[in-house]
Short mmCIF file of C-alpha atoms and ligand atoms in Angstrom, two decimals:
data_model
loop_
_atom_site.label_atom_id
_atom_site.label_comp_id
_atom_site.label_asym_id
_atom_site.label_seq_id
_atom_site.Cartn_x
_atom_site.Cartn_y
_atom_site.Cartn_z
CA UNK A 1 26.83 -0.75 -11.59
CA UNK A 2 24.81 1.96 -9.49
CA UNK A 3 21.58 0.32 -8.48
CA UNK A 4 19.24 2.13 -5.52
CA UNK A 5 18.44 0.48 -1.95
CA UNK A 6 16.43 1.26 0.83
CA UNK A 7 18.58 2.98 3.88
CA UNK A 8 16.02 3.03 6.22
CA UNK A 9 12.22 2.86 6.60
CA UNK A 10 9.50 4.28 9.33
CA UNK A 11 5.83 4.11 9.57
CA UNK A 12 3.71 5.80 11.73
CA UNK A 13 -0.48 4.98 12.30
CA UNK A 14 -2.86 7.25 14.23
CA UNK A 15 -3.41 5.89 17.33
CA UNK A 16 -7.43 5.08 17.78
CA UNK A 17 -7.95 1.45 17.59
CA UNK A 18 -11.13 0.05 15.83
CA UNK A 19 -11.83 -3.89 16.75
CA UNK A 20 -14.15 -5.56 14.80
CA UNK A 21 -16.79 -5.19 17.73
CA UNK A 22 -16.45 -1.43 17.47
CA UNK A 23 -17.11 -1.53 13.51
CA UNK A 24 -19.75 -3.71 13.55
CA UNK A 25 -21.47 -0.55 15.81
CA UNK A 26 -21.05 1.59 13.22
CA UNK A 27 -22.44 -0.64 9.83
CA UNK A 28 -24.11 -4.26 9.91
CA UNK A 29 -21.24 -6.68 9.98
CA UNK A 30 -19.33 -8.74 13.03
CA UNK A 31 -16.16 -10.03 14.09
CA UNK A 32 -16.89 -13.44 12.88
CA UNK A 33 -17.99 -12.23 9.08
CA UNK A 34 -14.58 -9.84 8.91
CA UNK A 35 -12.44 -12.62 10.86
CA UNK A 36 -13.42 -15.41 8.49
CA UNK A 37 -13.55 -13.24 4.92
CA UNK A 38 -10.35 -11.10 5.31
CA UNK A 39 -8.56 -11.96 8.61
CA UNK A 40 -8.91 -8.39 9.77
CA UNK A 41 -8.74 -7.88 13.76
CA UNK A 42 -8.39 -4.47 14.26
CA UNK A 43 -7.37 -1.11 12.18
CA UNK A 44 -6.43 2.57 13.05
CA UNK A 45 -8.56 5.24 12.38
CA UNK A 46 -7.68 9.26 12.46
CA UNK A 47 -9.72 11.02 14.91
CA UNK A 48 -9.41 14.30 13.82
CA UNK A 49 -8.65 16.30 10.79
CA UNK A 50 -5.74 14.43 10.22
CA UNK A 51 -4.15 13.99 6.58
CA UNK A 52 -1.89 11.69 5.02
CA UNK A 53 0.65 14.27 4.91
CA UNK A 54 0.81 13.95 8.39
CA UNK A 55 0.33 10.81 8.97
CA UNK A 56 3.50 10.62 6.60
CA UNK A 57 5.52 13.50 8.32
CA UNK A 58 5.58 11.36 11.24
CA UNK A 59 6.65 8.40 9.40
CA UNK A 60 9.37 10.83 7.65
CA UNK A 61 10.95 11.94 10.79
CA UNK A 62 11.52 8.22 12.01
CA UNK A 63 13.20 7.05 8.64
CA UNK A 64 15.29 9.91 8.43
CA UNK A 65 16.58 9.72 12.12
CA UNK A 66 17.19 6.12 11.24
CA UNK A 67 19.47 7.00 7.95
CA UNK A 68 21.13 9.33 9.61
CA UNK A 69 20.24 12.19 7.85
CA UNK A 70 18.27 15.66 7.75
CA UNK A 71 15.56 16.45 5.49
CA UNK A 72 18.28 18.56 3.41
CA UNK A 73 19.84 15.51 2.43
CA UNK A 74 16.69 14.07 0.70
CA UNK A 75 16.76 15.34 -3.47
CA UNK A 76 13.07 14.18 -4.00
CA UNK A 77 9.74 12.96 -2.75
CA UNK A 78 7.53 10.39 -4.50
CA UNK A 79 3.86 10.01 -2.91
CA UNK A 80 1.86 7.38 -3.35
CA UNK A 81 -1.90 7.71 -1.80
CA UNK A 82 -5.29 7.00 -3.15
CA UNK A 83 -6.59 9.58 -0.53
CA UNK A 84 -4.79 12.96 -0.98
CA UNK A 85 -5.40 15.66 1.69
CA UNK A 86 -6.96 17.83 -1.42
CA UNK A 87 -8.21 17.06 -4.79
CA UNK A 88 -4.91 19.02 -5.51
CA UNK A 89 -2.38 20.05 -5.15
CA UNK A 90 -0.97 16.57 -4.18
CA UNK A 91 0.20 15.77 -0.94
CA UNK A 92 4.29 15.27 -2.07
CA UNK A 93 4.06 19.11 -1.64
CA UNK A 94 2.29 19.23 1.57
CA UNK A 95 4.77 17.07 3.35
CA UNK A 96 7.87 18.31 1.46
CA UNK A 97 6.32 21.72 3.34
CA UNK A 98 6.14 19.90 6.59
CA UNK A 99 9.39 18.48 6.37
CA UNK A 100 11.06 22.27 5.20
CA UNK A 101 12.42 21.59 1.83
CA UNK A 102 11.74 24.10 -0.63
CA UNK A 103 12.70 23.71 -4.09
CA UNK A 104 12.63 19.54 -3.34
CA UNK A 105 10.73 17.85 -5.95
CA UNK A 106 7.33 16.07 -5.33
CA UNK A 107 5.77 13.54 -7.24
CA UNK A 108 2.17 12.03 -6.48
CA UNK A 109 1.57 8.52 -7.42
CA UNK A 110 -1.91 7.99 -8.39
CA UNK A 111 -1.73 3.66 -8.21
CA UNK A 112 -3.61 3.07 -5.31
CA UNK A 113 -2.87 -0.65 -4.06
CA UNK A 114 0.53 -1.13 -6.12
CA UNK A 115 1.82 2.70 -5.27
CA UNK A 116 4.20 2.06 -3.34
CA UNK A 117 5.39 0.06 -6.21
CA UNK A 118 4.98 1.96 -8.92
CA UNK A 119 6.96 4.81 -6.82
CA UNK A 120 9.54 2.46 -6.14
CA UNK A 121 10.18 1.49 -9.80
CA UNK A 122 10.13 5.40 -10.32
CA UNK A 123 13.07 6.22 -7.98
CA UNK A 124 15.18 3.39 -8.94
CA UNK A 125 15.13 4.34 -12.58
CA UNK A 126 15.71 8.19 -11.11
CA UNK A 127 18.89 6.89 -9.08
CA UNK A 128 20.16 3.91 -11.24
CA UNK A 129 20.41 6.90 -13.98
CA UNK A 130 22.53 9.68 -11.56
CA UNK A 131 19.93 12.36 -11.46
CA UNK A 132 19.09 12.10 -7.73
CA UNK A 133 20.91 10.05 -4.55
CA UNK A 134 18.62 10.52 -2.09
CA UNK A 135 14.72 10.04 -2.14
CA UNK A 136 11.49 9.49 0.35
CA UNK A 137 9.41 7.11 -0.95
CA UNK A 138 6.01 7.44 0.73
CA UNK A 139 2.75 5.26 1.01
CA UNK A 140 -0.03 6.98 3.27
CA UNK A 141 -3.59 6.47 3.47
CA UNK A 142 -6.64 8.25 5.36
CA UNK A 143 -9.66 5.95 4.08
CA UNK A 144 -11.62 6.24 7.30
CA UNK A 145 -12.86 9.90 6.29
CA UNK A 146 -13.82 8.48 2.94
CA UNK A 147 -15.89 5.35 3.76
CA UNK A 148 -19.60 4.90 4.00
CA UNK A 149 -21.06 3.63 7.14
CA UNK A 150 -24.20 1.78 6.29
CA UNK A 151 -25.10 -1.62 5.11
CA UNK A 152 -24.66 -0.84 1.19
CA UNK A 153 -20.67 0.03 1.87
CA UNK A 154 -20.11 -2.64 4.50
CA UNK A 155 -18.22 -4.80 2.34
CA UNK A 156 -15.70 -2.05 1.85
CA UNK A 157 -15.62 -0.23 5.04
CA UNK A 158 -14.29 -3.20 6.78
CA UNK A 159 -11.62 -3.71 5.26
CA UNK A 160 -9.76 -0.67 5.21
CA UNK A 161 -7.59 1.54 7.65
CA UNK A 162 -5.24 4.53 7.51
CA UNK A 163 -1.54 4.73 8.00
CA UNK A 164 1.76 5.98 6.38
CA UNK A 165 4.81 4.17 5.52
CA UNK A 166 7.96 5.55 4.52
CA UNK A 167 11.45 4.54 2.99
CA UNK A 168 14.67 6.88 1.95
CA UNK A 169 16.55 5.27 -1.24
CA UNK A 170 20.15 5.73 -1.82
CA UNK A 171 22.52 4.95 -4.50
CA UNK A 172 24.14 1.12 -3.77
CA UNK A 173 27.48 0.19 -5.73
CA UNK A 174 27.94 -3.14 -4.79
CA UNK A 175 25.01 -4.82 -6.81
CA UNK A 176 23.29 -4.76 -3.63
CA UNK A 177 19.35 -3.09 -3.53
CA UNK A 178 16.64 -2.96 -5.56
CA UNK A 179 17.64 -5.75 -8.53
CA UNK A 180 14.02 -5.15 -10.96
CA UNK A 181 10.79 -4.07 -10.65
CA UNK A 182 8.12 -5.22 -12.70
CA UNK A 183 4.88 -2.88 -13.78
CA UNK A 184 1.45 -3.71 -15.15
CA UNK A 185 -1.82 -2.33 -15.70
CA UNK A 186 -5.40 -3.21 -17.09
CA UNK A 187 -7.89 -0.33 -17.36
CA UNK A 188 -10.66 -2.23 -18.65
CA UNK A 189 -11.30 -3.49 -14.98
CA UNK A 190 -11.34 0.56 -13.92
CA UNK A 191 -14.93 0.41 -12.70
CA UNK A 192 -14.61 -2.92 -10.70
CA UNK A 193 -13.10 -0.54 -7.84
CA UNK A 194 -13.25 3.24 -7.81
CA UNK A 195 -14.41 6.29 -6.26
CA UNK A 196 -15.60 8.08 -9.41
CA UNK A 197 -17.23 11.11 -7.65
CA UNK A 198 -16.26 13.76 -7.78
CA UNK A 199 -15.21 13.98 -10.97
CA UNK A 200 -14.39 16.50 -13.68
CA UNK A 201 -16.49 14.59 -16.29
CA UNK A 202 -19.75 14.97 -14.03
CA UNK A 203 -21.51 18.18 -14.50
CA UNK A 204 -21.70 19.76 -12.29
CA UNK A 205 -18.75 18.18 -10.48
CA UNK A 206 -20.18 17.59 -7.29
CA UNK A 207 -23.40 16.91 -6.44
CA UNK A 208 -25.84 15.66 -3.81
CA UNK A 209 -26.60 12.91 -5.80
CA UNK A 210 -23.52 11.59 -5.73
CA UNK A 211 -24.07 10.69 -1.63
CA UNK A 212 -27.72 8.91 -3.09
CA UNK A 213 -26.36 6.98 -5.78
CA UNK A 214 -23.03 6.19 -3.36
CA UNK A 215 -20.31 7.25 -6.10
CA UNK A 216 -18.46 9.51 -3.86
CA UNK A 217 -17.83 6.32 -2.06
CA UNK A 218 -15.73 3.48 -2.67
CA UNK A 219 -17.00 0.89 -5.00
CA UNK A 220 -15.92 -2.67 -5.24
CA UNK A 221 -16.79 -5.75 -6.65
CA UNK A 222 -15.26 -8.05 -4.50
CA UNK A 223 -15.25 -11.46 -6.09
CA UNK A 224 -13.94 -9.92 -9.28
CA UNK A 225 -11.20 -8.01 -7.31
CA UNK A 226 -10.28 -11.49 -5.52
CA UNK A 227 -10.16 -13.61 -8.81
CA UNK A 228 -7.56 -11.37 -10.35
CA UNK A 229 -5.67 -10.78 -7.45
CA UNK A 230 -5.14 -14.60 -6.92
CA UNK A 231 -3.32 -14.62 -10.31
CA UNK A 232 -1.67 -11.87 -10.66
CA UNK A 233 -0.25 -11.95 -7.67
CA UNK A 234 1.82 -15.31 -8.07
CA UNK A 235 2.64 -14.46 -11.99
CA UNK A 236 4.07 -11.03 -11.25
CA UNK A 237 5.91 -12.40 -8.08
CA UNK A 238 7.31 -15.23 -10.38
CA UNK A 239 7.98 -12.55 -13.30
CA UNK A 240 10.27 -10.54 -10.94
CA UNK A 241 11.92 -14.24 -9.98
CA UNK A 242 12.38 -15.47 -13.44
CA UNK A 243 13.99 -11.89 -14.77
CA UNK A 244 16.87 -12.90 -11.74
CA UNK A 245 17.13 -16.41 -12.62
CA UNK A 246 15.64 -17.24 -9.28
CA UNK A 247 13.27 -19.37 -7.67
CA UNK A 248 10.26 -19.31 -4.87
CA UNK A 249 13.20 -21.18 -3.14
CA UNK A 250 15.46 -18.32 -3.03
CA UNK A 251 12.58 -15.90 -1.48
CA UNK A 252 13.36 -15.13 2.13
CA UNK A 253 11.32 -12.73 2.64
CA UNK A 254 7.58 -12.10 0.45
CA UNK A 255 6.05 -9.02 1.36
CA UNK A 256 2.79 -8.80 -0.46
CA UNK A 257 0.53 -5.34 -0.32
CA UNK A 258 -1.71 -6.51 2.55
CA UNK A 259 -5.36 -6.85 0.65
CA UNK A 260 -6.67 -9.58 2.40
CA UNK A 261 -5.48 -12.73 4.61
CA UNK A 262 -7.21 -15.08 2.74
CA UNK A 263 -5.73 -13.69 -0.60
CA UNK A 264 -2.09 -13.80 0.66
CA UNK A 265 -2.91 -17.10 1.96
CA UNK A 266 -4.22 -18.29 -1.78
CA UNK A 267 -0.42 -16.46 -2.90
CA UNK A 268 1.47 -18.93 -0.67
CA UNK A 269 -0.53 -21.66 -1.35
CA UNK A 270 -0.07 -21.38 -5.18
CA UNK A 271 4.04 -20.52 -5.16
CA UNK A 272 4.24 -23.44 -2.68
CA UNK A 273 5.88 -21.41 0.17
CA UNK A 274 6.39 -21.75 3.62
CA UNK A 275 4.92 -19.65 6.33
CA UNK A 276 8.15 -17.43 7.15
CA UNK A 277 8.98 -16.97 3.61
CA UNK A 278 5.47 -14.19 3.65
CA UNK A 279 4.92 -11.50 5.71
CA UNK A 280 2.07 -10.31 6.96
CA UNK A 281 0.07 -7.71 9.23
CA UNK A 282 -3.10 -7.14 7.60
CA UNK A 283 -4.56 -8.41 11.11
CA UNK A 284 -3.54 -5.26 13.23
CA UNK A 285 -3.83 -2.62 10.28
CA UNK A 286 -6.54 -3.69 7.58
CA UNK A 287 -5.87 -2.87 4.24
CA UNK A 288 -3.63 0.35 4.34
CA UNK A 289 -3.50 0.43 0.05
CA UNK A 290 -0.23 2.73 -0.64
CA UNK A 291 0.69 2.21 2.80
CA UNK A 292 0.41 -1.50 3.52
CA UNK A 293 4.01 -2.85 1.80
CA UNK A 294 6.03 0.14 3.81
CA UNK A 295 4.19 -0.34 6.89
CA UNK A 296 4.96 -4.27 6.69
CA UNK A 297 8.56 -3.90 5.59
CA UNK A 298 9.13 -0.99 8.79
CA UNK A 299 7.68 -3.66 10.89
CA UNK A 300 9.59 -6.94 9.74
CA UNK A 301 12.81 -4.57 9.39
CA UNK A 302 11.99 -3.93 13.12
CA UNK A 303 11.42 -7.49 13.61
CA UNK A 304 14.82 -8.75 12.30
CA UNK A 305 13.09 -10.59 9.77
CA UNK A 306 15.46 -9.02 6.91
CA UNK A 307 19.16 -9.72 7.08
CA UNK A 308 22.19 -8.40 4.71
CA UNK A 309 22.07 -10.37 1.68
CA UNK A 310 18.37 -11.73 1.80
CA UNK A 311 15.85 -12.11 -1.02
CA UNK A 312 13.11 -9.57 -0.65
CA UNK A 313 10.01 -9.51 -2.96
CA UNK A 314 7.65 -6.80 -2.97
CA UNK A 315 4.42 -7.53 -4.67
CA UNK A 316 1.07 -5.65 -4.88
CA UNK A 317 -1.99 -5.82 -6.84
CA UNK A 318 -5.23 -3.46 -6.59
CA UNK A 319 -7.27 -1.38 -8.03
CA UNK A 320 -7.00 -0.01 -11.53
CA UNK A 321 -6.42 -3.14 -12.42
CA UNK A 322 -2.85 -2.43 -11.11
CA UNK A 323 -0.13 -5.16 -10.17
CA UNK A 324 3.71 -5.07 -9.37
CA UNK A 325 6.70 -6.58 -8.26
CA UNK A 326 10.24 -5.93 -6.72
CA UNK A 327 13.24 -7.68 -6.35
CA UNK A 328 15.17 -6.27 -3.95
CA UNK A 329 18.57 -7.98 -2.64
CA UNK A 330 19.33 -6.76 1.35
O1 LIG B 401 -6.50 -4.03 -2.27
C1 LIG B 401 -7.55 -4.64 -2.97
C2 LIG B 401 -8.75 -4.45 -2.08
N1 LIG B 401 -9.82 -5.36 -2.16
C3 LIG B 401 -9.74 -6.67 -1.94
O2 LIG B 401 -8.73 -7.29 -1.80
C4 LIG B 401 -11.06 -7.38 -1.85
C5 LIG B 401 -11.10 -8.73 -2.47
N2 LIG B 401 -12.40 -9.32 -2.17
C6 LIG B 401 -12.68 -9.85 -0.98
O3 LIG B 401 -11.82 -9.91 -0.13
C7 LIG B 401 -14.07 -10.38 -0.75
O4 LIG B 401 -14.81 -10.33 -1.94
C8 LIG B 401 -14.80 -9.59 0.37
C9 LIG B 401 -14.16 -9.89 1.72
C10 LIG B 401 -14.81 -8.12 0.10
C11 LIG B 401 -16.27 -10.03 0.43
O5 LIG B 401 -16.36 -11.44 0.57
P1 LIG B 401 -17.38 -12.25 -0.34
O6 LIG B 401 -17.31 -13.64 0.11
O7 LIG B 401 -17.07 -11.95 -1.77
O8 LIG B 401 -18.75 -11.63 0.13
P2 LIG B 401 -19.93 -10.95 -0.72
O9 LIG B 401 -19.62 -9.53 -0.99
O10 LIG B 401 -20.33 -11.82 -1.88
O11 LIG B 401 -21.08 -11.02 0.33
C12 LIG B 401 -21.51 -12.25 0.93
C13 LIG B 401 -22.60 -11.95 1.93
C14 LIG B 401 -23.72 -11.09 1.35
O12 LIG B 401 -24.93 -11.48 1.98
P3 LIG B 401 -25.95 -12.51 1.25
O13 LIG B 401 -26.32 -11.84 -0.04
O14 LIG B 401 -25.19 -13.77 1.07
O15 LIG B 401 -27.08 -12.62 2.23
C15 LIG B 401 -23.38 -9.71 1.81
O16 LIG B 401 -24.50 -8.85 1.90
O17 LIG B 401 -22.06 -11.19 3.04
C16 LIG B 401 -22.79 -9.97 3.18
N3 LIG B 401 -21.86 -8.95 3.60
C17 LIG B 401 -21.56 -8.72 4.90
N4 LIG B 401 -22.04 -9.26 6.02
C18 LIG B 401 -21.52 -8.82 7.18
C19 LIG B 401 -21.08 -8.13 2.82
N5 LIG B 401 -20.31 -7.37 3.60
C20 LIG B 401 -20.58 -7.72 4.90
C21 LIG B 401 -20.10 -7.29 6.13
N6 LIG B 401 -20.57 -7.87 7.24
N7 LIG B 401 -19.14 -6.35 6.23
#
């Protein structure tokens, strides 16, 4: 049976540093408060008019030298980003540009946190069926040109960074790759974390209000965002475990979308797993959204962490409400 697999991955962050000491010159926080609520370090920031199509052409160029291959051989590109380089068009066009592919498909993935996921899901169904063999699968954020730097955003602007992660998918024969992916959504918590200006329902779409009031900025209610994520996490990690007649046992590698420490830490807790069965790098990168689960797998990848024939699981949960799963078989 055709199923899809990742060839190769790359990832690629901009390279100013910001410690906790430098953010907490910027907005009222410190090390200690970000240390001990989200287990955040350190995260890259761009420095100049920098885009996640960038960000993501450099991540590009690394995967495809790893597979092997040219940009030619890629037959689409799925991009998954919360923070586009334009309202439109989307950035899958701006990089398929970049990377000199005319007449390549783009698709932009609008599922912030579980993106990467939900573009996953998207190119296995697109391979499994024979319409395309080769595809970038992208997850790139730029949040630090978004953010707002004062005391009422604090408890968002610490958390996040920017960064790009990508991964090619081929067409596997052997049973081998991607073995489900598992999709869910729940609008009614919409408003518990969004950046609802500017939108086309607002009249007139943009303006200076909306830097008052704070809507062009991200909003978040954290303990409501934590509760859920807590849940939903383990159930759609065990969903994609069930639908394989396998168990937390059987995970070798857990890669969840890098929201917070202490809410991967709640995830292993609750599915009973040990330490090496989870990866995670939230502590150098913050939370990357799109870009976290690509970034992480790159760097484990890198780290020999994956062998042939290992369990991986994919998970991600985020705003929207938005949560997903993959089972993928190395
Ligand atoms: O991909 C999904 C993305 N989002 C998440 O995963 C977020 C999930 N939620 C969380 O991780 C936590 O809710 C946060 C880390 C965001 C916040 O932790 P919390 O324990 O829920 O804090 P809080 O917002 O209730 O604020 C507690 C206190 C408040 O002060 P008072 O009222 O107790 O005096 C805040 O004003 O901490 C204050 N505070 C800060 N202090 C220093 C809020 N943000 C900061 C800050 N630095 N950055």
């Amino acid at each position: 049976m055709r199923t899809s697999r990742i060839i190769s991955t790359g990832r690629y962050v901009p390279s100013k540093v910001v410690t906790n000491d430098m953010m907490a010159e910027m907005v009222p926080t410190s090390d200690e408060w970000i240390r001990e609520r989200s287990g955040i370090q350190q995260r890259h920031f761009v420095d100049s008019e920098i885009g996640v199509s960038d960000l993501s052409f450099e991540a590009a160029k690394i995967a495809l030298e790893r597979a092997d291959m040219n940009a030619e051989d890629i037959d689409m590109i799925i991009f998954a980003t919360l923070s586009p380089d334009y309202m439109f068009p989307g950035s899958g066009v701006l990089l398929q540009e970049k990377l000199g592919i005319p007449g390549v498909p783009a698709l932009d993935v609008r599922n912030q946190c579980s993106g990467f996921v939900y573009g996953l899901s998207v190119a296995d169904q697109f391979i499994r069926t024979g319409m395309y063999d080769r595809i970038m699968l992208v997850g790139a954020e730029v949040h630090s040109t978004g953010l707002e730097y004062n005391e009422r955003g604090r408890h968002v602007t610490v958390l996040f960074g920017d960064g790009a992660g990508v991964a090619i998918l081929g067409a596997s024969e052997n049973g081998s790759g991607v073995l489900s992916t598992h999709l869910h959504a729940d609008g009614r918590y919409a408003l518990e974390l969004c950046v609802t200006d500017p939108g086309s329902r607002k009249i007139p779409r943009i303006n200076p209000d909306m830097f008052e009031d704070g809507s062009c900025y991200p909003h978040m209610n954290g303990r409501e965002v934590f509760k859920h994520a807590i849940t939903k996490f383990p159930k759609v990690i065990k969903e994609a475990l069930d639908h394989n007649n396998l168990t937390t046992e059987d995970i070798d590698l857990l890669i969840p979308h890098q929201a917070n420490l202490r809410i991967s830490e709640a995830v292993a807790q609750r599915l009973n797993l040990r330490p090496e069965q989870m990866y995670n790098n939230i502590q150098r990168y913050g939370n990357t959204t799109a870009a976290s689960i690509p970034i992480a797998l790159d760097e484990a990848l890198e780290k020999k962490l994956i062998k042939e024939n290992d369990l991986v699981i994919l998970a991600a949960f985020g705003s929207g409400f938005t949560w997903a799963s993959a089972a993928i078989r190395w």
